[in-house]
Amino acid sequence: VTRLGGVTRLALFGVRIGATLAANVARARGGVDSLVLWAPCPTGRAFVRELRAAGTLRKHSPQPGVADDDDLETLGTLYTAQTLRDLQALDAEPGPASGPQPAPRALFIDRDDLPGSPKLAQAWREAGIGVDTVGWPGYAAMMAEPHEADVPAATLDGIVAWLRDGEPPQPPATAPAPTEGPVQRDAVFAGV
């Protein structure tokens, strides 16, 4: 990716299970310089427990004549039994300190609607990874119903500053008043 894209640094960004996926991808592929993990699920098992609490089991037969699987339909999404098994295999732990690490540095952003759990970030520190942990606003507003969701520009600006400057982040300023014309951003993100 870095060679084909002509970039010199690679960063991965994810929210909740996307953060867990980003950590797994970085650990498996190597060559990732920075990770931004916003409210990561410590494990895929924890994520599936959350899904089960929010949803209902339903029988679904993907092919005629095949035994029904236990799929999960929750929050407008159908998760097949196979997807649920695959998700449960994920783990956001960095791995043993003696082995290859997902990235040399990581930014952990806590949720603003629940108390944070420092255990995962501490495990990354113990593996020798440079970890910054912040409690920036915006997670709860971003996770609202789609027609009411608000993406927190100030927090995204803080992420960009952390990636660009390579220094521990400062709390983001509140979003500025709207201006006329397009807004210039420092980076473009492709979330996992």
JSON list of C-alpha atoms in Angstrom, two decimals:
[
{"chain": "A", "resi": 1, "resn": "VAL", "atom": "CA", "xyz": [0.00, 0.00, 0.00]},
{"chain": "A", "resi": 2, "resn": "THR", "atom": "CA", "xyz": [2.70, 2.49, 0.94]},
{"chain": "A", "resi": 3, "resn": "ARG", "atom": "CA", "xyz": [4.79, 1.72, -2.16]},
{"chain": "A", "resi": 4, "resn": "LEU", "atom": "CA", "xyz": [1.83, 1.78, -4.55]},
{"chain": "A", "resi": 5, "resn": "GLY", "atom": "CA", "xyz": [0.35, 4.90, -3.00]},
{"chain": "A", "resi": 6, "resn": "GLY", "atom": "CA", "xyz": [3.64, 6.78, -2.83]},
{"chain": "A", "resi": 7, "resn": "VAL", "atom": "CA", "xyz": [3.23, 7.50, 0.90]},
{"chain": "A", "resi": 8, "resn": "THR", "atom": "CA", "xyz": [5.96, 7.33, 3.49]},
{"chain": "A", "resi": 9, "resn": "ARG", "atom": "CA", "xyz": [3.82, 6.69, 6.59]},
{"chain": "A", "resi": 10, "resn": "LEU", "atom": "CA", "xyz": [0.79, 4.48, 7.11]},
{"chain": "A", "resi": 11, "resn": "ALA", "atom": "CA", "xyz": [-1.81, 5.05, 9.83]},
{"chain": "A", "resi": 12, "resn": "LEU", "atom": "CA", "xyz": [-4.96, 3.06, 10.52]},
{"chain": "A", "resi": 13, "resn": "PHE", "atom": "CA", "xyz": [-8.08, 4.47, 12.18]},
{"chain": "A", "resi": 14, "resn": "GLY", "atom": "CA", "xyz": [-11.09, 2.65, 13.59]},
{"chain": "A", "resi": 15, "resn": "VAL", "atom": "CA", "xyz": [-14.08, 3.12, 15.87]},
{"chain": "A", "resi": 16, "resn": "ARG", "atom": "CA", "xyz": [-15.33, 0.32, 18.22]},
{"chain": "A", "resi": 17, "resn": "ILE", "atom": "CA", "xyz": [-15.02, -3.00, 16.35]},
{"chain": "A", "resi": 18, "resn": "GLY", "atom": "CA", "xyz": [-13.32, -1.08, 13.53]},
{"chain": "A", "resi": 19, "resn": "ALA", "atom": "CA", "xyz": [-10.57, -0.15, 16.01]},
{"chain": "A", "resi": 20, "resn": "THR", "atom": "CA", "xyz": [-10.23, -3.79, 17.00]},
{"chain": "A", "resi": 21, "resn": "LEU", "atom": "CA", "xyz": [-10.02, -4.73, 13.31]},
{"chain": "A", "resi": 22, "resn": "ALA", "atom": "CA", "xyz": [-7.39, -2.02, 12.72]},
{"chain": "A", "resi": 23, "resn": "ALA", "atom": "CA", "xyz": [-5.24, -3.42, 15.55]},
{"chain": "A", "resi": 24, "resn": "ASN", "atom": "CA", "xyz": [-5.53, -6.95, 14.12]},
{"chain": "A", "resi": 25, "resn": "VAL", "atom": "CA", "xyz": [-4.67, -5.80, 10.59]},
{"chain": "A", "resi": 26, "resn": "ALA", "atom": "CA", "xyz": [-1.67, -3.81, 11.84]},
{"chain": "A", "resi": 27, "resn": "ARG", "atom": "CA", "xyz": [-0.40, -6.77, 13.86]},
{"chain": "A", "resi": 28, "resn": "ALA", "atom": "CA", "xyz": [-0.82, -9.14, 10.89]},
{"chain": "A", "resi": 29, "resn": "ARG", "atom": "CA", "xyz": [0.59, -6.96, 8.10]},
{"chain": "A", "resi": 30, "resn": "GLY", "atom": "CA", "xyz": [3.27, -4.90, 9.85]},
{"chain": "A", "resi": 31, "resn": "GLY", "atom": "CA", "xyz": [4.57, -1.61, 8.49]},
{"chain": "A", "resi": 32, "resn": "VAL", "atom": "CA", "xyz": [1.92, 0.50, 10.21]},
{"chain": "A", "resi": 33, "resn": "ASP", "atom": "CA", "xyz": [3.37, 3.66, 11.78]},
{"chain": "A", "resi": 34, "resn": "SER", "atom": "CA", "xyz": [0.40, 4.83, 13.85]},
{"chain": "A", "resi": 35, "resn": "LEU", "atom": "CA", "xyz": [-2.96, 3.56, 15.06]},
{"chain": "A", "resi": 36, "resn": "VAL", "atom": "CA", "xyz": [-5.93, 5.66, 16.14]},
{"chain": "A", "resi": 37, "resn": "LEU", "atom": "CA", "xyz": [-8.28, 3.50, 18.20]},
{"chain": "A", "resi": 38, "resn": "TRP", "atom": "CA", "xyz": [-11.52, 5.21, 19.20]},
{"chain": "A", "resi": 39, "resn": "ALA", "atom": "CA", "xyz": [-13.37, 3.26, 21.90]},
{"chain": "A", "resi": 40, "resn": "PRO", "atom": "CA", "xyz": [-11.88, -0.08, 20.79]},
{"chain": "A", "resi": 41, "resn": "CYS", "atom": "CA", "xyz": [-13.59, -3.30, 21.83]},
{"chain": "A", "resi": 42, "resn": "PRO", "atom": "CA", "xyz": [-10.98, -5.24, 23.80]},
{"chain": "A", "resi": 43, "resn": "THR", "atom": "CA", "xyz": [-12.13, -8.44, 22.09]},
{"chain": "A", "resi": 44, "resn": "GLY", "atom": "CA", "xyz": [-14.51, -9.54, 19.39]},
{"chain": "A", "resi": 45, "resn": "ARG", "atom": "CA", "xyz": [-16.25, -11.63, 22.07]},
{"chain": "A", "resi": 46, "resn": "ALA", "atom": "CA", "xyz": [-17.10, -8.44, 23.96]},
{"chain": "A", "resi": 47, "resn": "PHE", "atom": "CA", "xyz": [-18.48, -6.90, 20.77]},
{"chain": "A", "resi": 48, "resn": "VAL", "atom": "CA", "xyz": [-20.64, -9.94, 20.02]},
{"chain": "A", "resi": 49, "resn": "ARG", "atom": "CA", "xyz": [-21.99, -9.82, 23.61]},
{"chain": "A", "resi": 50, "resn": "GLU", "atom": "CA", "xyz": [-22.98, -6.19, 22.97]},
{"chain": "A", "resi": 51, "resn": "LEU", "atom": "CA", "xyz": [-24.67, -7.19, 19.72]},
{"chain": "A", "resi": 52, "resn": "ARG", "atom": "CA", "xyz": [-26.58, -10.01, 21.43]},
{"chain": "A", "resi": 53, "resn": "ALA", "atom": "CA", "xyz": [-27.75, -7.64, 24.15]},
{"chain": "A", "resi": 54, "resn": "ALA", "atom": "CA", "xyz": [-29.05, -5.23, 21.51]},
{"chain": "A", "resi": 55, "resn": "GLY", "atom": "CA", "xyz": [-30.54, -7.77, 19.11]},
{"chain": "A", "resi": 56, "resn": "THR", "atom": "CA", "xyz": [-32.49, -10.94, 18.74]},
{"chain": "A", "resi": 57, "resn": "LEU", "atom": "CA", "xyz": [-31.57, -14.35, 17.40]},
{"chain": "A", "resi": 58, "resn": "ARG", "atom": "CA", "xyz": [-33.32, -15.45, 14.25]},
{"chain": "A", "resi": 59, "resn": "LYS", "atom": "CA", "xyz": [-33.20, -18.57, 12.22]},
{"chain": "A", "resi": 60, "resn": "HIS", "atom": "CA", "xyz": [-31.94, -18.02, 8.72]},
{"chain": "A", "resi": 61, "resn": "SER", "atom": "CA", "xyz": [-31.28, -20.61, 6.07]},
{"chain": "A", "resi": 62, "resn": "PRO", "atom": "CA", "xyz": [-28.88, -19.24, 3.42]},
{"chain": "A", "resi": 63, "resn": "GLN", "atom": "CA", "xyz": [-29.53, -22.17, 1.08]},
{"chain": "A", "resi": 64, "resn": "PRO", "atom": "CA", "xyz": [-32.55, -24.45, 0.69]},
{"chain": "A", "resi": 65, "resn": "GLY", "atom": "CA", "xyz": [-31.98, -27.82, 2.30]},
{"chain": "A", "resi": 66, "resn": "VAL", "atom": "CA", "xyz": [-29.18, -26.53, 4.60]},
{"chain": "A", "resi": 67, "resn": "ALA", "atom": "CA", "xyz": [-29.68, -26.60, 8.37]},
{"chain": "A", "resi": 68, "resn": "ASP", "atom": "CA", "xyz": [-30.56, -23.24, 9.89]},
{"chain": "A", "resi": 69, "resn": "ASP", "atom": "CA", "xyz": [-27.75, -21.22, 11.48]},
{"chain": "A", "resi": 70, "resn": "ASP", "atom": "CA", "xyz": [-28.10, -18.92, 14.46]},
{"chain": "A", "resi": 71, "resn": "ASP", "atom": "CA", "xyz": [-27.76, -15.51, 12.89]},
{"chain": "A", "resi": 72, "resn": "LEU", "atom": "CA", "xyz": [-28.14, -12.25, 14.75]},
{"chain": "A", "resi": 73, "resn": "GLU", "atom": "CA", "xyz": [-30.15, -9.30, 13.52]},
{"chain": "A", "resi": 74, "resn": "THR", "atom": "CA", "xyz": [-29.44, -6.15, 15.49]},
{"chain": "A", "resi": 75, "resn": "LEU", "atom": "CA", "xyz": [-29.37, -2.41, 14.94]},
{"chain": "A", "resi": 76, "resn": "GLY", "atom": "CA", "xyz": [-30.45, -2.84, 11.33]},
{"chain": "A", "resi": 77, "resn": "THR", "atom": "CA", "xyz": [-27.74, -5.33, 10.42]},
{"chain": "A", "resi": 78, "resn": "LEU", "atom": "CA", "xyz": [-27.83, -9.09, 9.95]},
{"chain": "A", "resi": 79, "resn": "TYR", "atom": "CA", "xyz": [-24.73, -10.87, 11.24]},
{"chain": "A", "resi": 80, "resn": "THR", "atom": "CA", "xyz": [-24.42, -14.44, 9.99]},
{"chain": "A", "resi": 81, "resn": "ALA", "atom": "CA", "xyz": [-23.33, -17.18, 12.36]},
{"chain": "A", "resi": 82, "resn": "GLN", "atom": "CA", "xyz": [-20.01, -17.37, 10.49]},
{"chain": "A", "resi": 83, "resn": "THR", "atom": "CA", "xyz": [-19.44, -13.62, 10.85]},
{"chain": "A", "resi": 84, "resn": "LEU", "atom": "CA", "xyz": [-20.17, -13.86, 14.56]},
{"chain": "A", "resi": 85, "resn": "ARG", "atom": "CA", "xyz": [-17.62, -16.69, 14.91]},
{"chain": "A", "resi": 86, "resn": "ASP", "atom": "CA", "xyz": [-15.03, -14.67, 12.97]},
{"chain": "A", "resi": 87, "resn": "LEU", "atom": "CA", "xyz": [-15.67, -11.56, 15.07]},
{"chain": "A", "resi": 88, "resn": "GLN", "atom": "CA", "xyz": [-15.23, -13.56, 18.28]},
{"chain": "A", "resi": 89, "resn": "ALA", "atom": "CA", "xyz": [-11.71, -14.52, 17.17]},
{"chain": "A", "resi": 90, "resn": "LEU", "atom": "CA", "xyz": [-10.56, -10.86, 17.17]},
{"chain": "A", "resi": 91, "resn": "ASP", "atom": "CA", "xyz": [-8.45, -9.45, 19.98]},
{"chain": "A", "resi": 92, "resn": "ALA", "atom": "CA", "xyz": [-7.14, -5.89, 20.37]},
{"chain": "A", "resi": 93, "resn": "GLU", "atom": "CA", "xyz": [-4.20, -6.92, 22.55]},
{"chain": "A", "resi": 94, "resn": "PRO", "atom": "CA", "xyz": [-0.85, -5.93, 21.03]},
{"chain": "A", "resi": 95, "resn": "GLY", "atom": "CA", "xyz": [0.71, -9.36, 21.52]},
{"chain": "A", "resi": 96, "resn": "PRO", "atom": "CA", "xyz": [3.83, -10.29, 23.48]},
{"chain": "A", "resi": 97, "resn": "ALA", "atom": "CA", "xyz": [6.37, -7.51, 23.95]},
{"chain": "A", "resi": 98, "resn": "SER", "atom": "CA", "xyz": [9.04, -9.71, 22.36]},
{"chain": "A", "resi": 99, "resn": "GLY", "atom": "CA", "xyz": [7.10, -10.17, 19.12]},
{"chain": "A", "resi": 100, "resn": "PRO", "atom": "CA", "xyz": [6.22, -7.84, 16.25]},
{"chain": "A", "resi": 101, "resn": "GLN", "atom": "CA", "xyz": [4.00, -4.98, 17.34]},
{"chain": "A", "resi": 102, "resn": "PRO", "atom": "CA", "xyz": [1.00, -3.47, 15.52]},
{"chain": "A", "resi": 103, "resn": "ALA", "atom": "CA", "xyz": [2.62, 0.00, 15.42]},
{"chain": "A", "resi": 104, "resn": "PRO", "atom": "CA", "xyz": [5.23, 2.03, 17.30]},
{"chain": "A", "resi": 105, "resn": "ARG", "atom": "CA", "xyz": [2.56, 4.44, 18.56]},
{"chain": "A", "resi": 106, "resn": "ALA", "atom": "CA", "xyz": [-1.17, 4.52, 19.20]},
{"chain": "A", "resi": 107, "resn": "LEU", "atom": "CA", "xyz": [-3.80, 7.06, 20.17]},
{"chain": "A", "resi": 108, "resn": "PHE", "atom": "CA", "xyz": [-6.61, 5.68, 22.34]},
{"chain": "A", "resi": 109, "resn": "ILE", "atom": "CA", "xyz": [-9.72, 7.87, 22.44]},
{"chain": "A", "resi": 110, "resn": "ASP", "atom": "CA", "xyz": [-12.14, 7.04, 25.25]},
{"chain": "A", "resi": 111, "resn": "ARG", "atom": "CA", "xyz": [-15.90, 7.13, 24.86]},
{"chain": "A", "resi": 112, "resn": "ASP", "atom": "CA", "xyz": [-17.55, 10.25, 26.25]},
{"chain": "A", "resi": 113, "resn": "ASP", "atom": "CA", "xyz": [-20.71, 8.42, 27.33]},
{"chain": "A", "resi": 114, "resn": "LEU", "atom": "CA", "xyz": [-19.17, 5.73, 29.57]},
{"chain": "A", "resi": 115, "resn": "PRO", "atom": "CA", "xyz": [-16.17, 5.61, 31.88]},
{"chain": "A", "resi": 116, "resn": "GLY", "atom": "CA", "xyz": [-13.00, 4.51, 30.13]},
{"chain": "A", "resi": 117, "resn": "SER", "atom": "CA", "xyz": [-11.18, 1.26, 30.80]},
{"chain": "A", "resi": 118, "resn": "PRO", "atom": "CA", "xyz": [-7.41, 1.81, 30.92]},
{"chain": "A", "resi": 119, "resn": "LYS", "atom": "CA", "xyz": [-6.54, -1.92, 30.82]},
{"chain": "A", "resi": 120, "resn": "LEU", "atom": "CA", "xyz": [-6.16, -2.20, 27.06]},
{"chain": "A", "resi": 121, "resn": "ALA", "atom": "CA", "xyz": [-4.04, 0.95, 26.71]},
{"chain": "A", "resi": 122, "resn": "GLN", "atom": "CA", "xyz": [-1.90, -0.25, 29.63]},
{"chain": "A", "resi": 123, "resn": "ALA", "atom": "CA", "xyz": [-1.31, -3.61, 27.89]},
{"chain": "A", "resi": 124, "resn": "TRP", "atom": "CA", "xyz": [-0.09, -1.70, 24.83]},
{"chain": "A", "resi": 125, "resn": "ARG", "atom": "CA", "xyz": [2.27, 0.38, 26.99]},
{"chain": "A", "resi": 126, "resn": "GLU", "atom": "CA", "xyz": [3.63, -2.78, 28.62]},
{"chain": "A", "resi": 127, "resn": "ALA", "atom": "CA", "xyz": [4.34, -4.14, 25.12]},
{"chain": "A", "resi": 128, "resn": "GLY", "atom": "CA", "xyz": [6.60, -1.12, 24.52]},
{"chain": "A", "resi": 129, "resn": "ILE", "atom": "CA", "xyz": [4.23, 0.86, 22.31]},
{"chain": "A", "resi": 130, "resn": "GLY", "atom": "CA", "xyz": [4.02, 4.64, 22.71]},
{"chain": "A", "resi": 131, "resn": "VAL", "atom": "CA", "xyz": [0.43, 5.23, 23.81]},
{"chain": "A", "resi": 132, "resn": "ASP", "atom": "CA", "xyz": [-1.43, 8.48, 24.22]},
{"chain": "A", "resi": 133, "resn": "THR", "atom": "CA", "xyz": [-4.88, 8.28, 25.82]},
{"chain": "A", "resi": 134, "resn": "VAL", "atom": "CA", "xyz": [-7.41, 11.09, 25.56]},
{"chain": "A", "resi": 135, "resn": "GLY", "atom": "CA", "xyz": [-11.01, 11.65, 26.53]},
{"chain": "A", "resi": 136, "resn": "TRP", "atom": "CA", "xyz": [-12.28, 13.76, 23.69]},
{"chain": "A", "resi": 137, "resn": "PRO", "atom": "CA", "xyz": [-15.95, 14.48, 23.04]},
{"chain": "A", "resi": 138, "resn": "GLY", "atom": "CA", "xyz": [-18.10, 13.26, 20.21]},
{"chain": "A", "resi": 139, "resn": "TYR", "atom": "CA", "xyz": [-18.52, 9.49, 20.43]},
{"chain": "A", "resi": 140, "resn": "ALA", "atom": "CA", "xyz": [-22.07, 9.54, 21.80]},
{"chain": "A", "resi": 141, "resn": "ALA", "atom": "CA", "xyz": [-23.25, 12.19, 19.31]},
{"chain": "A", "resi": 142, "resn": "MET", "atom": "CA", "xyz": [-21.65, 10.28, 16.44]},
{"chain": "A", "resi": 143, "resn": "MET", "atom": "CA", "xyz": [-23.43, 7.03, 17.44]},
{"chain": "A", "resi": 144, "resn": "ALA", "atom": "CA", "xyz": [-26.91, 8.57, 17.49]},
{"chain": "A", "resi": 145, "resn": "GLU", "atom": "CA", "xyz": [-29.55, 7.55, 14.95]},
{"chain": "A", "resi": 146, "resn": "PRO", "atom": "CA", "xyz": [-28.12, 8.24, 11.46]},
{"chain": "A", "resi": 147, "resn": "HIS", "atom": "CA", "xyz": [-30.41, 11.21, 10.79]},
{"chain": "A", "resi": 148, "resn": "GLU", "atom": "CA", "xyz": [-29.35, 12.77, 14.11]},
{"chain": "A", "resi": 149, "resn": "ALA", "atom": "CA", "xyz": [-25.67, 11.77, 14.20]},
{"chain": "A", "resi": 150, "resn": "ASP", "atom": "CA", "xyz": [-23.06, 14.49, 14.47]},
{"chain": "A", "resi": 151, "resn": "VAL", "atom": "CA", "xyz": [-19.45, 13.78, 13.50]},
{"chain": "A", "resi": 152, "resn": "PRO", "atom": "CA", "xyz": [-17.23, 15.73, 15.94]},
{"chain": "A", "resi": 153, "resn": "ALA", "atom": "CA", "xyz": [-15.05, 17.97, 13.77]},
{"chain": "A", "resi": 154, "resn": "ALA", "atom": "CA", "xyz": [-12.97, 19.15, 16.75]},
{"chain": "A", "resi": 155, "resn": "THR", "atom": "CA", "xyz": [-12.03, 15.59, 17.69]},
{"chain": "A", "resi": 156, "resn": "LEU", "atom": "CA", "xyz": [-11.20, 14.72, 14.08]},
{"chain": "A", "resi": 157, "resn": "ASP", "atom": "CA", "xyz": [-8.99, 17.82, 13.97]},
{"chain": "A", "resi": 158, "resn": "GLY", "atom": "CA", "xyz": [-7.27, 16.57, 17.15]},
{"chain": "A", "resi": 159, "resn": "ILE", "atom": "CA", "xyz": [-6.61, 13.20, 15.50]},
{"chain": "A", "resi": 160, "resn": "VAL", "atom": "CA", "xyz": [-5.13, 14.92, 12.44]},
{"chain": "A", "resi": 161, "resn": "ALA", "atom": "CA", "xyz": [-2.90, 17.07, 14.67]},
{"chain": "A", "resi": 162, "resn": "TRP", "atom": "CA", "xyz": [-1.68, 13.98, 16.56]},
{"chain": "A", "resi": 163, "resn": "LEU", "atom": "CA", "xyz": [-0.86, 12.18, 13.31]},
{"chain": "A", "resi": 164, "resn": "ARG", "atom": "CA", "xyz": [0.81, 15.23, 11.79]},
{"chain": "A", "resi": 165, "resn": "ASP", "atom": "CA", "xyz": [2.76, 16.52, 14.81]},
{"chain": "A", "resi": 166, "resn": "GLY", "atom": "CA", "xyz": [3.70, 13.23, 16.45]},
{"chain": "A", "resi": 167, "resn": "GLU", "atom": "CA", "xyz": [3.22, 14.73, 19.90]},
{"chain": "A", "resi": 168, "resn": "PRO", "atom": "CA", "xyz": [0.81, 13.94, 22.72]},
{"chain": "A", "resi": 169, "resn": "PRO", "atom": "CA", "xyz": [-2.44, 15.62, 21.77]},
{"chain": "A", "resi": 170, "resn": "GLN", "atom": "CA", "xyz": [-4.06, 18.56, 23.45]},
{"chain": "A", "resi": 171, "resn": "PRO", "atom": "CA", "xyz": [-7.82, 18.67, 23.99]},
{"chain": "A", "resi": 172, "resn": "PRO", "atom": "CA", "xyz": [-9.46, 19.79, 20.76]},
{"chain": "A", "resi": 173, "resn": "ALA", "atom": "CA", "xyz": [-11.01, 23.21, 20.68]},
{"chain": "A", "resi": 174, "resn": "THR", "atom": "CA", "xyz": [-14.73, 23.34, 20.26]},
{"chain": "A", "resi": 175, "resn": "ALA", "atom": "CA", "xyz": [-15.88, 23.42, 16.68]},
{"chain": "A", "resi": 176, "resn": "PRO", "atom": "CA", "xyz": [-15.56, 26.91, 15.15]},
{"chain": "A", "resi": 177, "resn": "ALA", "atom": "CA", "xyz": [-18.59, 28.73, 13.88]},
{"chain": "A", "resi": 178, "resn": "PRO", "atom": "CA", "xyz": [-19.45, 27.84, 10.29]},
{"chain": "A", "resi": 179, "resn": "THR", "atom": "CA", "xyz": [-17.61, 29.87, 7.68]},
{"chain": "A", "resi": 180, "resn": "GLU", "atom": "CA", "xyz": [-18.44, 30.58, 4.10]},
{"chain": "A", "resi": 181, "resn": "GLY", "atom": "CA", "xyz": [-16.85, 28.38, 1.46]},
{"chain": "A", "resi": 182, "resn": "PRO", "atom": "CA", "xyz": [-15.30, 24.91, 1.72]},
{"chain": "A", "resi": 183, "resn": "VAL", "atom": "CA", "xyz": [-13.26, 23.83, 4.75]},
{"chain": "A", "resi": 184, "resn": "GLN", "atom": "CA", "xyz": [-9.69, 22.67, 4.10]},
{"chain": "A", "resi": 185, "resn": "ARG", "atom": "CA", "xyz": [-8.69, 19.50, 6.02]},
{"chain": "A", "resi": 186, "resn": "ASP", "atom": "CA", "xyz": [-5.13, 18.30, 6.62]},
{"chain": "A", "resi": 187, "resn": "ALA", "atom": "CA", "xyz": [-5.79, 14.64, 5.88]},
{"chain": "A", "resi": 188, "resn": "VAL", "atom": "CA", "xyz": [-8.28, 12.18, 4.51]},
{"chain": "A", "resi": 189, "resn": "PHE", "atom": "CA", "xyz": [-9.22, 9.12, 6.55]},
{"chain": "A", "resi": 190, "resn": "ALA", "atom": "CA", "xyz": [-10.32, 5.71, 5.40]},
{"chain": "A", "resi": 191, "resn": "GLY", "atom": "CA", "xyz": [-11.75, 4.03, 8.48]},
{"chain": "A", "resi": 192, "resn": "VAL", "atom": "CA", "xyz": [-11.59, 0.34, 9.07]}
]
